[in-house]
Amino acid sequence: MAPTDVIEHALEPERAVARRGMALIARQLRRARREFTLGAVGTVVYAVTTIVSSYVIGWATDSVLLPAADRGDVTTASLTGVALAILGVAVFRGAGIAFRRIGAYAAQYRLQQRDRVDVTDRLLDLPVEWHRRHPTGELLSIVNADAEAASSVAAPLPMAFGVLVMLAITSVLLVMTDPFLALIGFAVGPAIAISNVAFQRRMRVVVAQAQQLRAEVSEIAHESFDAALVVKTLGREDIEVGRFGARSDDLRDRMVEVGRIRAVFDPLMEALPSIGVLAVLYVGALRVDQGLLTAGTLVTFAYLFRLVALPMRVFAWLLADLPRATVGWKRIEAVAEAPGLIEYGKGRLETEGGATAAVDDVAYRYRDEAEGRGISSISLDIPPRSTVALVGPTGSGKSTIAYLLVRLFDPDQGRVCLDGQGLLDLDRGEIPRHTALVFQEPFLFDDTVRANITLGADYDDEAVQRAATLALAHGFVSSLPQGYDTIIGERGATLSGGQRQRIALARALVRNPRLLVLDDATSAVDPAVEAEILDGLRTLDTSVVIVAYRRSSILLADSVIFVEDGRVTGRGSHDELYARLPPYAELIDAYEREEHDE
Amino acid sequence: MSERSAGATIRRGLRLSPELRRGLPMTLLLAVVATAGRVIVPIAVQQVIDKGIGSAGVDMGFVGAMVAGALGAVLITALATAGMHIRLAKVSETALSGVRVRAFRHIHDLSMLHQASEQRGALVARVTSDVDEISRFMQWGGLMLVTNGGQALLALIVMLVYSVPLGLAVVAILPVIIWTLRWFQRRLDVAYRIVRERVARMLAVLAETVVGAPVIRAYGAEDRSRVRLGDVIEDHRSAAVRAGSISGAFSGTGELLSALVIAAVFVVGAILAADGRVSVGTVVAFLFLAQLFVQPVQMLGEAVNEAQTAAAGWRRVLAILDIEPDVSDPGPDGVDLPHEPLSVGFRGVDFSYSDGGPLALVDVSTEILPRTKVAVVGETGSGKTTFAKLLTRLMDPVEGVVEIGGNDARTIRFRSLRDRVVLVPQEGMLFRGTIGDNVRMGDPDAGDDRVLAAFRRLGLADWLAEMPAGLATEVGERGSALSVGERQLVTLVRAAIADPELLVLDEATSAVDPATEVRINRALGELTSGRTVVTIAHRLSTAEAADRILVFDSGRIAEDGSHAELVSAGGPYSRMFSAWRRGTSSVLERD
């Protein structure tokens, strides 16, 4: 969670926080109704038996203990009765406590699960463009930390409800038994409540500041460790320590402040119930003196005071969690209800063989940190079964075109067609069924080689092997310890870059795509191997678009489209473009220099 | 390192931060007073019931005095508690901030930081969350352990003073409580371990889904991802609910156990009272005292848990602090390097990344004269990067000596070494801040005019002019606002402002657009002139332009000579060169 959010919320007026907090509590109660019901039943049992237990103590004092002390009058039956009464009530109270807590846990985790599923569901449906605008770390922390924060209100809720029930019953009993003792209760109770609220109000701001500083300390450590080589080789360690130490000291000061506030509050919370008991003792003694109260009742109330006062802290916990929880909720909603879902048409493609693709007067601007870059008014045609190379300097818009061809982006203007049908009109799942894009950075899942190729779709071993063979991956995959069943490990770390790219390619080929888009997908593969792979692709009944950085791969294409600064500035065969287009020739020469350095 | 026990870890941690013990006697004294105050109310209750409300009627004078005295004691207790909290917060936060900074400094001295980038996240945790855990323990769990222990002890003493048999009745139930506690504790440990594993798994699948979003979309694999995610999320929930249920049952059982104590007090109390051996007030006081005795025992589990978490955090921090820095500063006894181009000598150098592991460098000996430009080439894993790291003393050889300017590198003061010898790493590593800030890392004292002059000297003034705010342009987190090539430009100016005598360059391999490439090459030419330069070369043009080429193979120098000499020698370099001529390799190395 962004700590600044918390600070903003911490500084908001009490009422606004309370209102949003109430809204959150209402939402959470609705979303885990079953679990909360269990907790509520448990807590009511707990509240009632808590009060009953102090009456049992009073009753036992009056009916067993006093007679025993006064007249030496004990019978086995009366002792057994007392023991059974105390234990019997405790069985119910224990069960109440257990179900109250189990209900609270179950509700908390149910809420986390529901929020996590909602958010991830949405993530899977939001366009790639949206994903590009939202950093991975932020999304992860929403699913992880914010879901946890939003559910944290569930933990004290059943207890808080139980305490309210307990307070209500106690007030009635107090008033009925002795209005004077009731007065003490009505004085001490609110005093505890008020000091709780005052404590929270002060604590919230300081804790939020400490949280912010903690994030800053962590950020400095991250950055500094990442650049360790620079820090070390430039002998910058002392400066770094100074930078880190200053923030660490700020954090220390805030934490000491937290300790100071606690130092006021903790003793107060401990003293108030004690003062209450002493007051009960004094007033009670007066009432006993007047013959209005028995000693047993006095014991009951003294005991009750202790039992009820302590759990009142639960309101402090609830209040403490509210700001963090509401911020978490807000951030969850921002994703779970993010607008701009992809809309699909009903169209289906009945065509077979190499696809025709067309880009017609398309413009696309990035809205993320690549702001302002993109393409403007591009038109191009990919004839069936042809191989077309997209060539251009870094940042000219080649990858953007590749993304648009398979509808990872939707154009701001113009349209992209497959076999004459607009991509926007096609049904969900239709585009992946006919096309495949292989990315610059091969992304592998922490799963087996086979699962990485099939991605859960239903392909038999033969199909998988055929695809891997075409991608020149079969050889090295076979030599892996468990062949196609080898688990690749996080992000494919156990394989070389070229090997990962070849598995990613096999993933595309197993689908027999009718349009294959290679976005510099073989950059880490040796040029000779790359040429072999591209040659193999010619045997397929498919159209190929290749974003190329090597002269050798450009030469394999039927035609070349030259892109500069978001526009097509040339199209034709490589020889034509090389002869008549100086910027093209310059770029190819630069690639060549890099390759051959002649 | 071997797993230390929680107690040993905490003792070791306390030794490491003597600040933690500052003013400890006073803090403990306050803790004793704060704890003692908790038995005041039960005693007052007993006194009032026995002596105030006797069968002879109520003695309000006595009750008043008793209540007033108890009130005073409650206030003193509160003040002592407050004082204890303040002192504890000050001492522990100050000490832990010290630990944090010390660990941060120490980690910078460890080579694992630049060798294993995947461990960086964990290293950050060492100076953040691990230290936070210790702090939490010092002020909550640890405090609870101390005060609750004291409370239980005190309650026990008071009980025994009141009545030995009644006190023993309470103590007799203790083994049952402890046994139950441990029974639950074992199950909770297992349950929470499973929860932690499921959380890790959930986060891994989640990260994969977020990072792989374009792949999932392009391949229509949303449904598969949904199922995978749904499964791991549900797995976590069910494990967490299971752990929560055990914990809930634990609390319920705890309640039953304290009722057992109360029942025992009543039954035994009534029998004793019938014999006149205890008063009614004593029995009632026992109801409170028994609570004071049983509660801490029940909370013991929680406090022990926290202690274990804190000990684990502390253990991790200590483990880091225990690692000897690979290289250490000779300090004031060391020598200073002269302000002139430096020679480099390797004499029989062996190096291994792990004790007794395979050698990354084997018996490397060579001499590099001042002002020579040397290119180091070789396949991945041949030892060329290791060579560069030894040269800049990021590591020390296992065997043999590295000499810089005729001095054993180990005897050169860090200050001087880092001033005179500068490494320019492959990726342009920038910090959040402005271009000017990043350049000034090469020399913190350089003013804007000197920085600008360096840009001009390297022929980059026109590039800087294109930047929106010139030197004040923000480069973003890790330089993300600049392109890869532009980041390299900034690191070159940074090296120029440091004005080293020996420059070690790790050539970048990533593709850069031609215009930036031209700039980089021009700037490199300016930067390297008049200095001793060692370049880890990935491109033939770089190797070709060098005065001398060292070819590494399996940790040894396989060839040594100029480009022309090596090409005609017909050795590994010439083979590499001709493979490259044929265009089957784009760089001077193959995986």
XYZ file of C-alpha atoms in Angstrom, chain B residues 180-558:
379
model
C -2.421 -28.481 26.672
C -0.479 -25.417 25.638
C 2.256 -27.478 24.071
C -0.167 -29.812 22.378
C -1.817 -26.895 20.627
C 1.454 -25.118 19.974
C 2.834 -28.038 17.991
C -0.256 -28.181 15.814
C -0.243 -24.424 15.314
C 3.393 -24.470 14.213
C 2.643 -27.012 11.523
C -0.536 -25.246 10.427
C 1.147 -21.850 10.105
C 4.097 -23.316 8.244
C 1.665 -24.629 5.649
C 0.011 -21.207 5.480
C 3.372 -19.554 4.776
C 4.125 -22.031 2.003
C 0.727 -21.423 0.436
C 1.196 -17.659 0.583
C 4.514 -17.980 -1.233
C 2.951 -20.194 -3.875
C 0.026 -17.814 -4.299
C 2.321 -14.838 -4.773
C 4.467 -16.717 -7.285
C 1.498 -17.651 -9.472
C 0.129 -14.165 -9.094
C 3.379 -12.517 -10.162
C 3.513 -14.802 -13.145
C 0.010 -13.844 -14.175
C 0.642 -10.124 -13.884
C 4.006 -10.147 -15.639
C 2.820 -12.603 -18.264
C -0.427 -10.738 -18.972
C 0.392 -10.034 -22.655
C 1.273 -13.699 -23.273
C -1.927 -14.857 -21.578
C -3.943 -12.470 -23.714
C -2.170 -13.267 -26.989
C -2.665 -16.994 -26.463
C -6.178 -16.805 -25.039
C -4.993 -18.590 -21.886
C -7.183 -16.555 -19.520
C -9.305 -19.466 -18.387
C -6.321 -21.622 -17.536
C -4.843 -18.744 -15.538
C -8.142 -18.155 -13.781
C -8.269 -21.761 -12.655
C -4.637 -21.776 -11.553
C -5.087 -18.560 -9.574
C -8.423 -19.650 -8.121
C -6.801 -22.854 -6.911
C -3.824 -21.275 -5.184
C -6.002 -18.564 -3.616
C -8.417 -21.182 -2.270
C -5.503 -23.343 -1.085
C -4.265 -20.426 0.948
C -7.705 -19.706 2.378
C -8.359 -23.250 3.488
C -4.934 -23.558 5.114
C -5.379 -20.226 6.887
C -8.858 -21.140 8.143
C -7.498 -24.435 9.415
C -4.769 -22.670 11.356
C -7.347 -20.171 12.626
C -9.630 -22.973 13.783
C -6.854 -24.572 15.794
C -6.076 -21.213 17.320
C -9.783 -20.641 18.120
C -10.109 -24.053 19.742
C -6.991 -23.235 21.720
C -8.567 -20.081 23.142
C -11.750 -21.938 24.023
C -9.787 -24.630 25.804
C -7.820 -21.965 27.646
C -11.080 -20.606 29.015
C -12.036 -24.054 30.252
C -8.697 -24.391 31.998
C -9.025 -21.119 33.859
C -12.527 -22.191 34.934
C -10.928 -25.341 36.273
C -8.655 -23.176 38.387
C -11.590 -21.089 39.643
C -13.608 -24.195 40.504
C -10.636 -25.610 42.382
C -10.253 -22.353 44.302
C -13.903 -22.453 45.288
C -14.078 -26.076 46.300
C -10.784 -26.151 48.169
C -11.487 -22.652 49.498
C -14.884 -23.671 50.894
C -13.404 -26.755 52.578
C -10.616 -24.679 54.105
C -13.042 -21.929 55.081
C -15.240 -24.453 56.861
C -12.207 -25.349 58.978
C -11.580 -21.687 59.515
C -8.218 -21.895 57.818
C -8.953 -19.194 55.213
C -11.269 -16.205 55.204
C -13.951 -15.432 52.642
C -11.929 -12.425 51.506
C -8.953 -14.641 50.840
C -10.979 -16.927 48.611
C -12.377 -13.959 46.711
C -8.887 -12.475 46.370
C -7.772 -15.826 44.985
C -10.333 -15.519 42.205
C -8.452 -12.426 41.024
C -5.002 -13.750 41.826
C -5.620 -17.020 40.027
C -6.542 -15.004 36.916
C -3.339 -13.030 37.260
C -1.477 -16.307 37.500
C -3.185 -18.246 34.695
C -3.458 -15.471 32.077
C 0.286 -15.018 31.582
C 0.731 -18.757 31.265
C -1.867 -18.776 28.497
C -0.245 -15.841 26.738
C 3.098 -17.542 27.018
C 2.494 -19.388 23.749
C 1.890 -16.155 21.878
C 4.928 -14.478 23.418
C 7.118 -17.475 22.639
C 5.887 -17.373 19.046
C 6.801 -13.733 18.754
C 10.141 -14.435 20.343
C 10.777 -17.078 17.718
C 9.850 -14.752 14.882
C 12.087 -12.061 16.311
C 14.873 -14.557 16.871
C 14.538 -15.680 13.254
C 14.817 -12.076 12.088
C 17.726 -11.446 14.376
C 19.388 -14.658 13.268
C 19.174 -13.543 9.639
C 20.608 -10.127 10.457
C 23.415 -11.704 12.506
C 24.122 -14.196 9.732
C 24.738 -11.264 7.400
C 26.896 -9.421 9.917
C 28.863 -12.631 10.503
C 29.972 -12.882 6.895
C 33.493 -11.540 6.640
C 33.746 -8.864 3.973
C 35.572 -10.332 0.987
C 37.833 -7.345 0.791
C 38.823 -5.018 3.574
C 40.234 -1.518 3.663
C 43.856 -1.468 4.879
C 42.901 1.866 6.466
C 45.438 4.483 7.470
C 48.317 1.996 7.151
C 47.609 1.581 3.461
C 49.386 3.239 0.584
C 48.040 5.888 -1.771
C 48.163 5.577 -5.543
C 49.994 8.276 -7.488
C 48.269 10.655 -9.887
C 49.664 9.094 -13.026
C 48.580 6.391 -15.427
C 48.813 3.087 -13.623
C 50.301 -0.248 -14.473
C 48.604 -3.517 -13.580
C 50.219 -6.810 -12.701
C 48.723 -10.232 -12.086
C 51.129 -12.727 -10.495
C 50.008 -16.337 -10.373
C 46.407 -15.404 -9.552
C 43.860 -18.115 -8.735
C 40.264 -17.294 -7.939
C 37.247 -19.315 -6.911
C 33.725 -18.084 -6.176
C 33.231 -20.672 -3.446
C 35.565 -22.257 -0.946
C 37.146 -25.262 -2.597
C 34.895 -24.783 -5.633
C 36.059 -24.815 -9.221
C 38.616 -22.153 -10.097
C 37.287 -19.290 -12.171
C 40.828 -18.087 -12.779
C 43.832 -20.423 -12.854
C 47.380 -19.160 -12.422
C 46.868 -15.914 -14.329
C 49.982 -13.795 -14.749
C 50.280 -10.739 -16.915
C 51.634 -7.214 -16.955
C 49.767 -4.186 -18.306
C 51.864 -1.075 -18.867
C 50.592 2.440 -18.100
C 48.512 4.067 -20.864
C 47.952 0.738 -22.618
C 44.504 -0.103 -23.958
C 43.798 -3.758 -23.371
C 40.768 -5.689 -24.610
C 39.790 -8.830 -22.760
C 37.835 -11.365 -24.804
C 36.586 -14.881 -24.237
C 33.446 -16.949 -24.034
C 30.890 -16.526 -21.271
C 32.376 -18.116 -18.171
C 35.934 -17.920 -19.469
C 36.981 -15.673 -16.605
C 37.121 -12.247 -18.220
C 34.602 -10.644 -15.865
C 36.351 -12.217 -12.876
C 39.574 -10.699 -14.164
C 37.966 -7.253 -14.206
C 36.555 -7.672 -10.696
C 39.942 -8.627 -9.280
C 41.464 -5.708 -11.085
C 39.111 -3.287 -9.353
C 39.427 -5.172 -6.076
C 35.797 -6.095 -5.810
C 37.275 -9.428 -4.745
C 40.679 -10.692 -3.654
C 42.516 -13.599 -5.264
C 42.577 -16.966 -3.533
C 46.196 -17.352 -4.552
C 48.707 -14.904 -6.009
C 48.821 -11.122 -6.082
C 47.147 -8.350 -8.042
C 49.301 -5.241 -8.305
C 48.105 -1.784 -9.237
C 50.766 0.842 -9.879
C 53.303 -1.573 -8.417
C 51.446 -2.027 -5.101
C 49.685 -5.132 -3.893
C 46.029 -4.138 -4.336
C 45.319 -5.281 -0.784
C 47.601 -2.606 0.637
C 46.010 0.338 -1.172
C 43.672 2.533 0.842
C 40.097 2.249 -0.416
C 39.729 5.988 -0.715
C 42.706 6.169 -3.040
C 41.838 2.975 -4.922
C 38.268 4.090 -5.650
C 39.494 7.516 -6.696
C 42.112 6.235 -9.141
C 40.499 3.046 -10.436
C 36.970 3.245 -11.846
C 34.786 0.521 -13.291
C 32.032 1.399 -15.733
C 29.498 -1.423 -15.560
C 27.587 -2.783 -18.498
C 24.158 -1.427 -17.757
C 24.170 2.252 -17.019
C 23.260 2.094 -13.340
C 21.576 5.322 -12.390
C 19.900 6.466 -9.192
C 16.672 8.361 -8.863
C 17.604 12.022 -9.055
C 18.809 14.390 -11.761
C 21.399 13.818 -14.471
C 23.657 16.188 -12.547
C 23.276 14.188 -9.306
C 24.185 11.013 -11.122
C 27.264 12.509 -12.740
C 28.399 14.011 -9.445
C 28.531 10.531 -7.947
C 31.919 10.385 -9.661
C 33.067 13.361 -7.604
C 30.680 14.772 -4.996
C 32.548 18.097 -4.923
C 32.165 18.883 -8.625
C 30.173 22.031 -9.369
C 27.842 22.494 -12.328
C 30.568 24.139 -14.377
C 32.850 21.133 -14.059
C 30.012 18.754 -14.863
C 29.119 20.784 -17.949
C 32.758 20.888 -18.975
C 32.891 17.093 -18.775
C 29.843 16.841 -21.046
C 31.551 19.195 -23.527
C 34.817 17.290 -23.374
C 33.069 14.030 -24.200
C 31.177 15.706 -27.037
C 27.844 15.333 -25.305
C 26.920 18.973 -24.829
C 24.406 18.779 -27.693
C 22.788 15.695 -26.210
C 22.470 17.379 -22.828
C 20.937 20.419 -24.514
C 18.198 18.172 -25.890
C 17.225 17.061 -22.386
C 14.117 18.880 -21.116
C 15.811 20.416 -18.073
C 19.481 19.926 -18.881
C 21.456 18.801 -15.847
C 18.324 19.095 -13.717
C 16.455 16.490 -15.804
C 15.086 13.768 -13.558
C 16.227 10.322 -14.660
C 13.479 8.408 -12.852
C 13.754 5.233 -10.841
C 16.918 3.392 -11.942
C 17.176 5.859 -14.815
C 13.984 4.599 -16.444
C 13.236 7.980 -18.019
C 16.310 7.614 -20.250
C 16.936 5.075 -22.968
C 19.497 2.319 -22.461
C 22.029 4.177 -24.576
C 21.426 7.483 -22.823
C 21.999 5.840 -19.450
C 25.368 4.672 -20.760
C 26.198 8.218 -21.764
C 25.568 9.456 -18.246
C 27.758 6.730 -16.742
C 30.567 7.705 -19.097
C 30.416 11.329 -17.972
C 30.296 10.078 -14.393
C 33.515 8.144 -15.013
C 35.059 11.198 -16.699
C 34.363 13.448 -13.722
C 35.942 10.863 -11.426
C 39.048 11.297 -13.579
C 40.604 7.900 -12.837
C 44.066 6.735 -13.859
C 42.884 3.195 -14.575
C 39.568 2.708 -16.288
C 37.858 -0.680 -16.479
C 35.003 -0.864 -18.960
C 32.463 -3.620 -19.231
C 31.237 -3.148 -22.760
C 27.477 -3.048 -23.207
C 25.867 -5.668 -25.414
C 22.350 -4.349 -25.677
C 21.294 -2.856 -28.968
C 21.386 0.916 -29.093
C 20.098 3.017 -31.931
C 22.811 4.108 -34.379
C 22.773 7.815 -33.460
C 23.392 7.103 -29.756
C 25.949 4.467 -30.710
C 27.988 7.109 -32.542
C 27.827 9.373 -29.471
C 28.877 6.595 -27.118
C 31.859 5.730 -29.280
C 32.984 9.339 -29.512
C 32.621 9.801 -25.753
C 34.506 6.576 -25.091
C 37.354 7.761 -27.302
C 37.658 10.972 -25.293
C 37.278 9.247 -21.954
C 39.937 6.643 -22.573
C 42.630 8.856 -24.035
C 45.701 9.158 -21.845
C 44.586 6.506 -19.346
C 45.281 2.848 -18.792
C 42.151 1.102 -20.025
C 41.012 -2.485 -19.665
C 37.838 -3.289 -21.622
C 35.828 -6.474 -21.383
C 35.091 -6.540 -25.088
C 32.064 -8.074 -26.711
C 32.608 -6.576 -30.144
C 35.337 -7.144 -32.593
C 35.734 -3.464 -33.371
C 36.666 -2.845 -29.751
C 39.158 -5.689 -29.698
C 40.614 -4.622 -32.989
C 41.169 -1.064 -31.801
C 42.975 -2.133 -28.624
C 46.742 -2.086 -28.258
C 46.668 -5.570 -26.906
C 44.182 -8.399 -26.568
C 43.995 -10.954 -23.768
C 42.022 -14.044 -24.782
C 40.574 -15.958 -21.846
C 39.639 -19.598 -22.017
C 38.551 -21.720 -19.027
C 40.057 -19.311 -16.538
C 43.452 -19.016 -18.227
C 44.963 -16.503 -20.564
C 45.021 -18.548 -23.746
